[in-house]
PDB file of C-alpha atoms in Angstrom:
ATOM      1  CA  MET A   1      22.416 -16.966 -84.562  1.00 59.00           C
ATOM      2  CA  SER A   2      25.914 -16.876 -83.059  1.00 59.00           C
ATOM      3  CA  GLN A   3      26.021 -13.084 -83.402  1.00 57.00           C
ATOM      4  CA  ASP A   4      22.670 -12.742 -81.645  1.00 55.00           C
ATOM      5  CA  LEU A   5      23.889 -15.043 -78.903  1.00 62.00           C
ATOM      6  CA  LEU A   6      27.063 -13.001 -78.361  1.00 58.00           C
ATOM      7  CA  PHE A   7      25.028  -9.806 -78.197  1.00 56.00           C
ATOM      8  CA  SER A   8      22.790 -11.240 -75.478  1.00 60.00           C
ATOM      9  CA  VAL A   9      25.697 -12.312 -73.242  1.00 59.00           C
ATOM     10  CA  LYS A  10      26.630  -9.455 -70.868  1.00 61.00           C
ATOM     11  CA  ASN A  11      29.480 -11.182 -69.004  1.00 67.00           C
ATOM     12  CA  LYS A  12      32.731 -10.326 -70.783  1.00 66.00           C
ATOM     13  CA  GLU A  13      34.584 -13.516 -69.778  1.00 69.00           C
ATOM     14  CA  VAL A  14      31.708 -15.803 -70.761  1.00 66.00           C
ATOM     15  CA  ALA A  15      31.287 -13.973 -74.078  1.00 66.00           C
ATOM     16  CA  SER A  16      35.016 -14.337 -74.802  1.00 70.00           C
ATOM     17  CA  LYS A  17      34.968 -18.095 -74.134  1.00 70.00           C
ATOM     18  CA  LEU A  18      31.826 -18.530 -76.182  1.00 70.00           C
ATOM     19  CA  GLU A  19      33.298 -16.616 -79.102  1.00 70.00           C
ATOM     20  CA  ALA A  20      36.440 -18.776 -78.969  1.00 71.00           C
ATOM     21  CA  ARG A  21      34.326 -21.954 -79.076  1.00 74.00           C
ATOM     22  CA  LEU A  22      32.329 -20.640 -82.017  1.00 72.00           C
ATOM     23  CA  ASP A  23      35.548 -19.753 -83.879  1.00 68.00           C
ATOM     24  CA  SER A  24      36.919 -23.226 -83.181  1.00 67.00           C
ATOM     25  CA  PHE A  25      33.720 -24.806 -84.463  1.00 74.00           C
ATOM     26  CA  ALA A  26      33.828 -22.668 -87.638  1.00 67.00           C
ATOM     27  CA  GLN A  27      37.446 -23.685 -88.279  1.00 69.00           C
ATOM     28  CA  ARG A  28      36.618 -27.381 -87.839  1.00 78.00           C
ATOM     29  CA  TRP A  29      33.706 -26.968 -90.228  1.00 66.00           C
ATOM     30  CA  ASP A  30      35.935 -25.321 -92.846  1.00 67.00           C
ATOM     31  CA  ARG A  31      38.524 -28.108 -92.534  1.00 74.00           C
ATOM     32  CA  LEU A  32      35.824 -30.758 -92.910  1.00 80.00           C
ATOM     33  CA  VAL A  33      34.402 -29.055 -96.012  1.00 68.00           C
ATOM     34  CA  GLN A  34      37.880 -28.752 -97.530  1.00 71.00           C
ATOM     35  CA  SER A  35      38.603 -32.418 -96.809  1.00 73.00           C
ATOM     36  CA  LEU A  36      35.351 -33.496 -98.404  1.00 79.00           C
ATOM     37  CA  GLU A  37      35.947 -31.319-101.448  1.00 70.00           C
ATOM     38  CA  MET A  38      39.463 -32.748-101.817  1.00 71.00           C
ATOM     39  CA  ASN A  39      38.168 -36.312-101.629  1.00 73.00           C
ATOM     40  CA  ILE A  40      35.432 -35.508-104.147  1.00 75.00           C
ATOM     41  CA  SER A  41      37.954 -33.958-106.546  1.00 63.00           C
ATOM     42  CA  GLN A  42      40.253 -36.967-106.194  1.00 68.00           C
ATOM     43  CA  VAL A  43      37.407 -39.372-106.907  1.00 66.00           C
ATOM     44  CA  GLN A  44      36.277 -37.261-109.844  1.00 63.00           C
ATOM     45  CA  LEU A  45      39.857 -37.040-111.172  1.00 58.00           C
ATOM     46  CA  SER A  46      40.360 -40.780-110.845  1.00 59.00           C
ATOM     47  CA  SER A  47      37.073 -41.425-112.593  1.00 56.00           C
ATOM     48  CA  THR A  48      37.882 -38.940-115.346  1.00 51.00           C
ATOM     49  CA  VAL A  49      41.349 -40.391-115.929  1.00 48.00           C
ATOM     50  CA  THR A  50      39.875 -43.873-116.216  1.00 53.00           C
ATOM     51  CA  THR A  51      37.271 -42.608-118.624  1.00 49.00           C
ATOM     52  CA  THR A  52      39.935 -40.740-120.602  1.00 47.00           C
ATOM     53  CA  LYS A  53      42.127 -43.811-120.959  1.00 49.00           C
ATOM     54  CA  GLN A  54      39.178 -45.767-122.240  1.00 52.00           C
ATOM     55  CA  SER A  55      38.338 -42.945-124.653  1.00 48.00           C
ATOM     56  CA  GLU A  56      41.911 -42.769-125.932  1.00 48.00           C
ATOM     57  CA  MET A  57      41.510 -46.258-127.243  1.00 49.00           C
ATOM     58  CA  THR A  58      38.310 -45.403-129.088  1.00 46.00           C
ATOM     59  CA  HIS A  59      38.287 -41.560-129.532  1.00 47.00           C
ATOM     60  CA  PRO A  60      41.832 -40.160-129.474  1.00 48.00           C
ATOM     61  CA  GLY A  61      40.699 -36.687-130.590  1.00 44.00           C
ATOM     62  CA  THR A  62      38.822 -35.965-127.390  1.00 42.00           C
ATOM     63  CA  VAL A  63      41.702 -36.481-124.975  1.00 39.00           C
ATOM     64  CA  THR A  64      42.898 -32.875-124.825  1.00 39.00           C
ATOM     65  CA  VAL A  65      39.419 -31.476-124.236  1.00 40.00           C
ATOM     66  CA  THR A  66      38.709 -33.946-121.424  1.00 39.00           C
ATOM     67  CA  LYS A  67      41.971 -33.165-119.629  1.00 42.00           C
ATOM     68  CA  VAL A  68      41.394 -29.422-119.843  1.00 42.00           C
ATOM     69  CA  THR A  69      37.901 -29.863-118.442  1.00 45.00           C
ATOM     70  CA  THR A  70      39.276 -31.885-115.533  1.00 43.00           C
ATOM     71  CA  ARG A  71      41.893 -29.199-114.702  1.00 50.00           C
ATOM     72  CA  GLU A  72      39.174 -26.523-114.743  1.00 50.00           C
ATOM     73  CA  LYS A  73      37.076 -28.528-112.311  1.00 45.00           C
ATOM     74  CA  VAL A  74      39.988 -29.032-109.919  1.00 42.00           C
ATOM     75  CA  SER A  75      40.934 -25.341-110.211  1.00 51.00           C
ATOM     76  CA  ALA A  76      37.368 -24.282-109.507  1.00 47.00           C
ATOM     77  CA  LEU A  77      37.183 -26.538-106.462  1.00 45.00           C
ATOM     78  CA  ARG A  78      40.519 -25.203-105.186  1.00 47.00           C
ATOM     79  CA  HIS A  79      39.342 -21.613-105.680  1.00 49.00           C
ATOM     80  CA  THR A  80      36.150 -22.340-103.751  1.00 46.00           C
ATOM     81  CA  ARG A  81      38.149 -23.980-100.969  1.00 46.00           C
ATOM     82  CA  GLU A  82      40.628 -21.095-100.705  1.00 48.00           C
ATOM     83  CA  SER A  83      37.945 -18.348-100.686  1.00 48.00           C
ATOM     84  CA  PRO A  84      35.641 -18.926 -97.684  1.00 51.00           C
ATOM     85  CA  PRO A  85      32.692 -16.541 -97.072  1.00 52.00           C
ATOM     86  CA  PRO A  86      33.743 -13.156 -95.533  1.00 51.00           C
ATOM     87  CA  GLN A  87      33.813 -13.188 -91.724  1.00 50.00           C
ATOM     88  CA  LYS A  88      31.744 -10.691 -89.714  1.00 49.00           C
ATOM     89  CA  LYS A  89      33.919 -10.990 -86.653  1.00 48.00           C
ATOM     90  CA  ARG A  90      35.139  -7.383 -86.791  1.00 48.00           C
ATOM     91  CA  GLN A  91      31.579  -6.047 -86.960  1.00 51.00           C
ATOM     92  CA  VAL A  92      30.622  -8.268 -84.031  1.00 51.00           C
ATOM     93  CA  VAL A  93      33.481  -6.798 -81.974  1.00 50.00           C
ATOM     94  CA  VAL A  94      32.527  -3.213 -82.881  1.00 52.00           C
ATOM     95  CA  ASP A  95      28.856  -3.761 -82.009  1.00 68.00           C
ATOM     96  CA  SER A  96      29.822  -5.540 -78.806  1.00 83.00           C
ATOM     97  CA  GLU A  97      31.955  -2.569 -77.724  1.00 88.00           C
ATOM     98  CA  LEU A  98      29.091  -0.189 -78.469  1.00 87.00           C
ATOM     99  CA  ARG A  99      26.747  -2.273 -76.366  1.00 90.00           C
ATOM    100  CA  LYS A 100      29.249  -2.305 -73.509  1.00 92.00           C
ATOM    101  CA  ARG A 101      29.580   1.476 -73.741  1.00 92.00           C
ATOM    102  CA  PHE A 102      25.786   1.829 -73.694  1.00 93.00           C
ATOM    103  CA  ASP A 103      25.548  -0.469 -70.672  1.00 94.00           C
ATOM    104  CA  VAL A 104      28.112   1.605 -68.733  1.00 94.00           C
ATOM    105  CA  ASP A 105      26.406   4.949 -69.450  1.00 95.00           C
ATOM    106  CA  PHE A 106      22.929   3.494 -68.918  1.00 95.00           C
ATOM    107  CA  THR A 107      23.917   2.003 -65.552  1.00 95.00           C
ATOM    108  CA  GLU A 108      25.531   5.247 -64.386  1.00 96.00           C
ATOM    109  CA  VAL A 109      22.476   7.387 -65.205  1.00 96.00           C
ATOM    110  CA  HIS A 110      20.077   4.739 -63.859  1.00 96.00           C
ATOM    111  CA  SER A 111      21.976   4.507 -60.548  1.00 97.00           C
ATOM    112  CA  TYR A 112      22.099   8.310 -60.210  1.00 97.00           C
ATOM    113  CA  MET A 113      18.325   8.601 -60.591  1.00 97.00           C
ATOM    114  CA  THR A 114      17.678   5.692 -58.220  1.00 97.00           C
ATOM    115  CA  ARG A 115      19.871   7.274 -55.525  1.00 96.00           C
ATOM    116  CA  GLY A 116      18.311  10.677 -56.139  1.00 96.00           C
ATOM    117  CA  GLU A 117      14.731   9.424 -56.020  1.00 96.00           C
ATOM    118  CA  ALA A 118      15.376   7.795 -52.639  1.00 95.00           C
ATOM    119  CA  ILE A 119      16.037  11.314 -51.285  1.00 96.00           C
ATOM    120  CA  LEU A 120      13.592  13.324 -53.394  1.00 96.00           C
ATOM    121  CA  GLN A 121      10.666  11.029 -52.522  1.00 95.00           C
ATOM    122  CA  SER A 122      11.247  11.410 -48.785  1.00 93.00           C
ATOM    123  CA  PRO A 123       8.092  12.012 -46.673  1.00 92.00           C
ATOM    124  CA  GLU A 124       9.831  15.119 -45.304  1.00 90.00           C
ATOM    125  CA  PHE A 125       8.783  17.000 -48.436  1.00 90.00           C
ATOM    126  CA  SER A 126       5.090  16.501 -47.653  1.00 85.00           C
ATOM    127  CA  VAL A 127       5.204  18.382 -44.334  1.00 83.00           C
ATOM    128  CA  SER A 128       5.590  22.146 -44.027  1.00 80.00           C
ATOM    129  CA  ARG A 129       7.262  23.073 -40.753  1.00 81.00           C
ATOM    130  CA  LYS A 130       7.459  26.149 -38.536  1.00 82.00           C
ATOM    131  CA  ASP A 131      10.753  25.411 -36.833  1.00 82.00           C
ATOM    132  CA  GLY A 132      13.799  23.185 -36.979  1.00 84.00           C
ATOM    133  CA  SER A 133      16.370  22.965 -39.758  1.00 87.00           C
ATOM    134  CA  ILE A 134      16.202  21.700 -43.319  1.00 91.00           C
ATOM    135  CA  GLN A 135      19.920  22.228 -43.905  1.00 92.00           C
ATOM    136  CA  GLU A 136      20.756  18.524 -44.191  1.00 93.00           C
ATOM    137  CA  LEU A 137      17.912  17.932 -46.633  1.00 94.00           C
ATOM    138  CA  HIS A 138      18.901  21.073 -48.548  1.00 95.00           C
ATOM    139  CA  ASP A 139      22.527  19.884 -48.861  1.00 96.00           C
ATOM    140  CA  LYS A 140      21.448  16.467 -50.177  1.00 96.00           C
ATOM    141  CA  VAL A 141      19.200  17.946 -52.863  1.00 97.00           C
ATOM    142  CA  GLN A 142      21.851  20.476 -53.880  1.00 96.00           C
ATOM    143  CA  ALA A 143      24.356  17.615 -54.280  1.00 96.00           C
ATOM    144  CA  ILE A 144      21.909  15.834 -56.610  1.00 97.00           C
ATOM    145  CA  ASP A 145      21.433  19.028 -58.615  1.00 97.00           C
ATOM    146  CA  ARG A 146      25.207  19.547 -58.959  1.00 97.00           C
ATOM    147  CA  GLU A 147      25.583  16.054 -60.454  1.00 96.00           C
ATOM    148  CA  ARG A 148      22.754  16.553 -62.920  1.00 96.00           C
ATOM    149  CA  PRO A 149      24.713  18.214 -65.813  1.00 97.00           C
ATOM    150  CA  GLU A 150      27.311  15.408 -65.902  1.00 97.00           C
ATOM    151  CA  LYS A 151      24.640  12.699 -65.792  1.00 97.00           C
ATOM    152  CA  TYR A 152      22.723  14.460 -68.566  1.00 97.00           C
ATOM    153  CA  ARG A 153      25.866  14.287 -70.707  1.00 97.00           C
ATOM    154  CA  LYS A 154      26.014  10.529 -70.025  1.00 96.00           C
ATOM    155  CA  LEU A 155      22.354  10.222 -70.993  1.00 96.00           C
ATOM    156  CA  GLN A 156      23.048  11.963 -74.312  1.00 96.00           C
ATOM    157  CA  GLU A 157      25.997   9.632 -74.974  1.00 95.00           C
ATOM    158  CA  ALA A 158      23.870   6.571 -74.222  1.00 95.00           C
ATOM    159  CA  THR A 159      21.156   7.884 -76.566  1.00 95.00           C
ATOM    160  CA  ARG A 160      23.646   8.457 -79.391  1.00 94.00           C
ATOM    161  CA  THR A 161      25.142   4.982 -78.900  1.00 93.00           C
ATOM    162  CA  ALA A 162      21.667   3.440 -79.052  1.00 92.00           C
ATOM    163  CA  GLN A 163      20.930   5.274 -82.297  1.00 93.00           C
ATOM    164  CA  THR A 164      24.199   4.020 -83.811  1.00 92.00           C
ATOM    165  CA  LEU A 165      23.375   0.429 -82.859  1.00 91.00           C
ATOM    166  CA  VAL A 166      19.889   0.734 -84.359  1.00 89.00           C
ATOM    167  CA  GLU A 167      21.403   2.020 -87.612  1.00 89.00           C
ATOM    168  CA  GLN A 168      23.889  -0.875 -87.728  1.00 89.00           C
ATOM    169  CA  GLU A 169      21.779  -3.746 -86.413  1.00 83.00           C
ATOM    170  CA  GLY A 170      18.214  -2.781 -87.222  1.00 85.00           C
ATOM    171  CA  ASN A 171      15.637  -4.879 -85.389  1.00 85.00           C
ATOM    172  CA  ARG A 172      18.328  -6.733 -83.447  1.00 85.00           C
ATOM    173  CA  ALA A 173      18.934  -3.511 -81.469  1.00 82.00           C
ATOM    174  CA  ASP A 174      15.271  -3.095 -80.457  1.00 90.00           C
ATOM    175  CA  ASP A 175      16.164  -3.904 -76.833  1.00 91.00           C
ATOM    176  CA  ILE A 176      18.734  -1.107 -76.780  1.00 91.00           C
ATOM    177  CA  ALA A 177      16.344   1.372 -78.410  1.00 91.00           C
ATOM    178  CA  GLN A 178      13.601   0.527 -75.918  1.00 94.00           C
ATOM    179  CA  ALA A 179      15.979   0.855 -72.945  1.00 94.00           C
ATOM    180  CA  ALA A 180      17.218   4.236 -74.187  1.00 94.00           C
ATOM    181  CA  ASP A 181      13.663   5.490 -74.684  1.00 95.00           C
ATOM    182  CA  GLN A 182      12.621   4.390 -71.188  1.00 96.00           C
ATOM    183  CA  LEU A 183      15.723   6.009 -69.692  1.00 96.00           C
ATOM    184  CA  ASN A 184      14.930   9.331 -71.388  1.00 97.00           C
ATOM    185  CA  GLN A 185      11.318   9.215 -70.196  1.00 97.00           C
ATOM    186  CA  ARG A 186      12.440   8.484 -66.649  1.00 97.00           C
ATOM    187  CA  TRP A 187      14.963  11.337 -66.850  1.00 97.00           C
ATOM    188  CA  ALA A 188      12.232  13.806 -67.803  1.00 97.00           C
ATOM    189  CA  GLY A 189      10.149  12.786 -64.783  1.00 96.00           C
ATOM    190  CA  PHE A 190      13.202  12.866 -62.531  1.00 97.00           C
ATOM    191  CA  CYS A 191      14.055  16.448 -63.585  1.00 97.00           C
ATOM    192  CA  VAL A 192      10.485  17.571 -62.864  1.00 97.00           C
ATOM    193  CA  LEU A 193      10.700  15.989 -59.403  1.00 97.00           C
ATOM    194  CA  LEU A 194      14.072  17.607 -58.711  1.00 97.00           C
ATOM    195  CA  ALA A 195      12.805  21.040 -59.770  1.00 96.00           C
ATOM    196  CA  ASP A 196       9.744  20.599 -57.547  1.00 95.00           C
ATOM    197  CA  ARG A 197      11.934  19.756 -54.525  1.00 96.00           C
ATOM    198  CA  LEU A 198      14.227  22.726 -55.140  1.00 96.00           C
ATOM    199  CA  THR A 199      11.155  24.986 -55.256  1.00 93.00           C
ATOM    200  CA  TRP A 200       9.839  23.399 -52.061  1.00 94.00           C
ATOM    201  CA  LEU A 201      13.146  23.988 -50.288  1.00 95.00           C
ATOM    202  CA  ALA A 202      13.254  27.642 -51.352  1.00 93.00           C
ATOM    203  CA  TYR A 203       9.686  28.175 -50.124  1.00 91.00           C
ATOM    204  CA  GLN A 204      10.279  26.288 -46.873  1.00 91.00           C
ATOM    205  CA  THR A 205      13.386  28.387 -46.216  1.00 93.00           C
ATOM    206  CA  LYS A 206      11.214  31.526 -46.447  1.00 91.00           C
ATOM    207  CA  VAL A 207       8.622  29.975 -44.114  1.00 90.00           C
ATOM    208  CA  LEU A 208      11.312  29.195 -41.530  1.00 92.00           C
ATOM    209  CA  ALA A 209      12.692  32.747 -41.822  1.00 92.00           C
ATOM    210  CA  PHE A 210       9.162  34.078 -41.277  1.00 92.00           C
ATOM    211  CA  TYR A 211       8.718  32.001 -38.141  1.00 92.00           C
ATOM    212  CA  SER A 212      12.133  32.902 -36.798  1.00 92.00           C
ATOM    213  CA  LEU A 213      11.155  36.596 -36.889  1.00 93.00           C
ATOM    214  CA  TYR A 214       7.694  35.698 -35.607  1.00 93.00           C
ATOM    215  CA  GLU A 215       9.102  33.918 -32.545  1.00 93.00           C
ATOM    216  CA  GLN A 216      11.449  36.797 -31.717  1.00 94.00           C
ATOM    217  CA  SER A 217       8.542  39.253 -31.911  1.00 95.00           C
ATOM    218  CA  GLU A 218       6.227  36.990 -29.923  1.00 95.00           C
ATOM    219  CA  GLN A 219       8.845  36.633 -27.177  1.00 95.00           C
ATOM    220  CA  ALA A 220       9.107  40.434 -26.929  1.00 95.00           C
ATOM    221  CA  VAL A 221       5.319  40.742 -26.579  1.00 96.00           C
ATOM    222  CA  ASP A 222       5.237  37.943 -23.991  1.00 96.00           C
ATOM    223  CA  SER A 223       7.957  39.707 -22.018  1.00 96.00           C
ATOM    224  CA  SER A 224       5.910  42.932 -21.839  1.00 95.00           C
ATOM    225  CA  ASP A 225       2.761  40.975 -21.035  1.00 95.00           C
ATOM    226  CA  ASN A 226       4.478  39.158 -18.158  1.00 96.00           C
ATOM    227  CA  TRP A 227       5.926  42.449 -16.899  1.00 96.00           C
ATOM    228  CA  LEU A 228       2.447  43.957 -16.687  1.00 94.00           C
ATOM    229  CA  LYS A 229       1.066  40.993 -14.757  1.00 93.00           C
ATOM    230  CA  VAL A 230       3.525  41.437 -11.862  1.00 93.00           C
ATOM    231  CA  GLN A 231       3.198  45.237 -11.470  1.00 91.00           C
ATOM    232  CA  ALA A 232       2.039  46.587  -8.114  1.00 89.00           C
ATOM    233  CA  PRO A 233      -0.703  49.195  -7.863  1.00 89.00           C
ATOM    234  CA  PRO A 234       0.420  52.821  -8.280  1.00 88.00           C
ATOM    235  CA  ALA A 235       2.509  53.941  -5.313  1.00 86.00           C
ATOM    236  CA  SER A 236       1.122  56.617  -3.035  1.00 85.00           C
ATOM    237  CA  GLU A 237       4.444  58.377  -2.634  1.00 88.00           C
ATOM    238  CA  PRO A 238       5.735  60.658  -5.433  1.00 88.00           C
ATOM    239  CA  GLU A 239       9.195  59.126  -5.716  1.00 90.00           C
ATOM    240  CA  PRO A 240       8.172  55.454  -6.020  1.00 89.00           C
ATOM    241  CA  LEU A 241       5.366  56.536  -8.350  1.00 91.00           C
ATOM    242  CA  LYS A 242       7.859  58.334 -10.610  1.00 92.00           C
ATOM    243  CA  VAL A 243      10.015  55.197 -10.752  1.00 93.00           C
ATOM    244  CA  GLN A 244       6.972  53.138 -11.765  1.00 93.00           C
ATOM    245  CA  LEU A 245       6.048  55.647 -14.478  1.00 94.00           C
ATOM    246  CA  ASP A 246       9.566  55.820 -15.936  1.00 94.00           C
ATOM    247  CA  ARG A 247       9.777  52.043 -16.053  1.00 95.00           C
ATOM    248  CA  CYS A 248       6.349  51.815 -17.737  1.00 95.00           C
ATOM    249  CA  ARG A 249       7.351  54.396 -20.344  1.00 95.00           C
ATOM    250  CA  GLU A 250      10.476  52.368 -21.133  1.00 96.00           C
ATOM    251  CA  GLU A 251       8.337  49.276 -21.647  1.00 95.00           C
ATOM    252  CA  VAL A 252       5.910  51.191 -23.897  1.00 96.00           C
ATOM    253  CA  ALA A 253       8.838  52.525 -25.974  1.00 96.00           C
ATOM    254  CA  ARG A 254      10.417  49.056 -26.237  1.00 96.00           C
ATOM    255  CA  LEU A 255       7.205  47.403 -27.421  1.00 95.00           C
ATOM    256  CA  SER A 256       6.351  50.298 -29.757  1.00 95.00           C
ATOM    257  CA  SER A 257       9.743  49.848 -31.439  1.00 95.00           C
ATOM    258  CA  LEU A 258       8.568  46.371 -32.444  1.00 95.00           C
ATOM    259  CA  GLN A 259       6.142  47.826 -34.988  1.00 95.00           C
ATOM    260  CA  PRO A 260       8.648  47.641 -37.953  1.00 95.00           C
ATOM    261  CA  GLN A 261       9.059  43.912 -37.275  1.00 94.00           C
ATOM    262  CA  VAL A 262       5.296  43.468 -37.268  1.00 93.00           C
ATOM    263  CA  ASN A 263       5.099  45.266 -40.624  1.00 94.00           C
ATOM    264  CA  LEU A 264       7.902  43.055 -41.978  1.00 94.00           C
ATOM    265  CA  LEU A 265       6.027  39.936 -40.885  1.00 93.00           C
ATOM    266  CA  GLU A 266       2.965  41.137 -42.806  1.00 91.00           C
ATOM    267  CA  ARG A 267       5.040  41.728 -45.951  1.00 92.00           C
ATOM    268  CA  GLN A 268       6.690  38.307 -45.689  1.00 90.00           C
ATOM    269  CA  LEU A 269       3.312  36.667 -45.223  1.00 88.00           C
ATOM    270  CA  LYS A 270       1.977  38.400 -48.345  1.00 87.00           C
ATOM    271  CA  GLU A 271       4.992  37.207 -50.365  1.00 88.00           C
ATOM    272  CA  LEU A 272       4.491  33.633 -49.183  1.00 87.00           C
ATOM    273  CA  LYS A 273       0.798  33.713 -50.092  1.00 83.00           C
ATOM    274  CA  ASP A 274       1.439  35.350 -53.484  1.00 84.00           C
ATOM    275  CA  GLU A 275       3.975  32.624 -54.323  1.00 82.00           C
ATOM    276  CA  LYS A 276       1.283  29.984 -53.808  1.00 76.00           C
ATOM    277  CA  GLU A 277      -1.465  31.922 -55.555  1.00 64.00           C
ATOM    278  CA  GLY A 278      -3.779  29.659 -57.541  1.00 54.00           C
ATOM    279  CA  GLU A 279      -2.778  26.575 -55.550  1.00 57.00           C
ATOM    280  CA  GLU A 280      -4.397  24.963 -52.558  1.00 54.00           C
ATOM    281  CA  ASP A 281      -3.199  27.361 -49.869  1.00 53.00           C
ATOM    282  CA  PRO A 282      -0.656  25.545 -47.656  1.00 51.00           C
ATOM    283  CA  SER A 283      -0.068  28.738 -45.655  1.00 57.00           C
ATOM    284  CA  ALA A 284      -3.455  28.916 -43.920  1.00 64.00           C
ATOM    285  CA  PHE A 285      -1.700  28.341 -40.621  1.00 68.00           C
ATOM    286  CA  LEU A 286       0.469  31.390 -41.384  1.00 77.00           C
ATOM    287  CA  ASP A 287      -2.658  33.563 -41.552  1.00 79.00           C
ATOM    288  CA  ALA A 288      -3.943  32.209 -38.264  1.00 81.00           C
ATOM    289  CA  ASP A 289      -0.612  32.711 -36.509  1.00 84.00           C
ATOM    290  CA  ILE A 290      -0.025  36.266 -37.716  1.00 88.00           C
ATOM    291  CA  THR A 291      -3.604  37.258 -36.876  1.00 89.00           C
ATOM    292  CA  ALA A 292      -3.268  35.923 -33.332  1.00 90.00           C
ATOM    293  CA  PHE A 293       0.120  37.595 -32.930  1.00 93.00           C
ATOM    294  CA  LYS A 294      -1.087  41.002 -34.116  1.00 93.00           C
ATOM    295  CA  GLU A 295      -4.055  40.844 -31.746  1.00 95.00           C
ATOM    296  CA  HIS A 296      -1.791  39.908 -28.838  1.00 95.00           C
ATOM    297  CA  TYR A 297       0.638  42.710 -29.723  1.00 96.00           C
ATOM    298  CA  ARG A 298      -2.169  45.305 -29.966  1.00 96.00           C
ATOM    299  CA  LYS A 299      -3.697  44.264 -26.637  1.00 96.00           C
ATOM    300  CA  VAL A 300      -0.428  44.275 -24.658  1.00 96.00           C
ATOM    301  CA  LEU A 301       0.552  47.656 -26.100  1.00 96.00           C
ATOM    302  CA  GLU A 302      -2.857  49.088 -25.165  1.00 96.00           C
ATOM    303  CA  ASP A 303      -2.544  47.667 -21.641  1.00 95.00           C
ATOM    304  CA  LEU A 304       0.896  49.249 -21.269  1.00 95.00           C
ATOM    305  CA  ARG A 305      -0.410  52.627 -22.368  1.00 95.00           C
ATOM    306  CA  ALA A 306      -3.369  52.293 -20.027  1.00 95.00           C
ATOM    307  CA  ARG A 307      -0.926  51.580 -17.211  1.00 94.00           C
ATOM    308  CA  GLU A 308       1.083  54.626 -18.264  1.00 93.00           C
ATOM    309  CA  ARG A 309      -2.020  56.849 -18.130  1.00 93.00           C
ATOM    310  CA  GLN A 310      -2.947  55.446 -14.734  1.00 91.00           C
ATOM    311  CA  LEU A 311       0.477  56.293 -13.327  1.00 91.00           C
ATOM    312  CA  GLN A 312       0.365  59.738 -14.867  1.00 89.00           C
ATOM    313  CA  LEU A 313      -2.959  60.438 -13.144  1.00 86.00           C
ATOM    314  CA  GLY A 314      -1.499  59.346  -9.829  1.00 72.00           C
ATOM    315  CA  GLU A 315       1.496  61.596 -10.372  1.00 67.00           C
ATOM    316  CA  ASN A 316      -0.777  64.599 -11.025  1.00 64.00           C
TER     317      ASN A 316
END
C-alpha cells in the first residue's frame, strides 16, 4: 500500500517527506517487534530455568536436554530478530525515477501538440483566398514541422519507459500504459492534421501565384480598354491620322504580347484543378475568373484591331 501511495504522489518534495515518515514508522515497528520478542524470550527463559531447577530435583538426567532446547529457542528468536524481511526501497526508487522520466517526456510531447493544434486548427485554413499573404501562417506551420522529429523521439522514449514500467509493475502501471496509448493515438491524429495543413499551404501558395499573374494580366487589359474609351474619331488630316494609327498599332502589339501569360494562366488553372481531382472542387471560382478574363482580353484585342482597321481605311 505504501508503494502504491508513493507512486501516486507526483510532487517530489511531498513524496520525499512521505517516504521518510513511512521509513520511520517501519523502523519503530521493527524496534517494537524486537522488544516484544526479547521480553517473550526472557519470560520463556525464566520459566524454563524454573522448570529445569524443579526437574533437577526429580529428573536429573533431563537437565542437559532442556538447557540445549532453551538455547536453540533463544538462538532462533535472535536469528529472526536480526533478519528482517528484505526491503523493496531500491525498487521503489527505480520505479519512481522511471515514472518521473515518463512524466517529463509525456508533458513535453503533450504541450507540443497542444501548442501546434492551436495554430493548425485556425479558421484561416478553411478559407481559400485570392490575395494577401500567408507567409506568417506558413512560417508558424513550418516551425511546428521542424520540431516534429525531436518530439517524435520523446514520444518513443515515453513509450519505451511505459513498457518497462508495465513489465516491472504489472497492473499497477495500468495508468501509465493507458496514458502512453492515448498519447500515441493523439500523435497519429496530430501528424495527419499537420500533413493536411502543409498540403493546404502548398496549394494556397499556387493559388496566390495564379492570382498574382491574373491581376497583372487583367491590369494590362484594363489599360488597353481605358485607352480605347478616350480615343478621338479618326483625324481628317494625314499627319494626325498617322500618329493615331501608329499609337493604335503599339497598343495592339502590347496587348498581343500578353498571349503567353494568358496561356500560362490556363496551364496553372489546369494544374490546380488536377491537384484537387476527385474532391469537391474548391477552385470553381478560378474557372469563373479565368473565363471572364479571357473573354475580356479577347474583346479588347478585337476592339483594338477594329480601331486599327478603321484608321487604316482613313489613311487610304
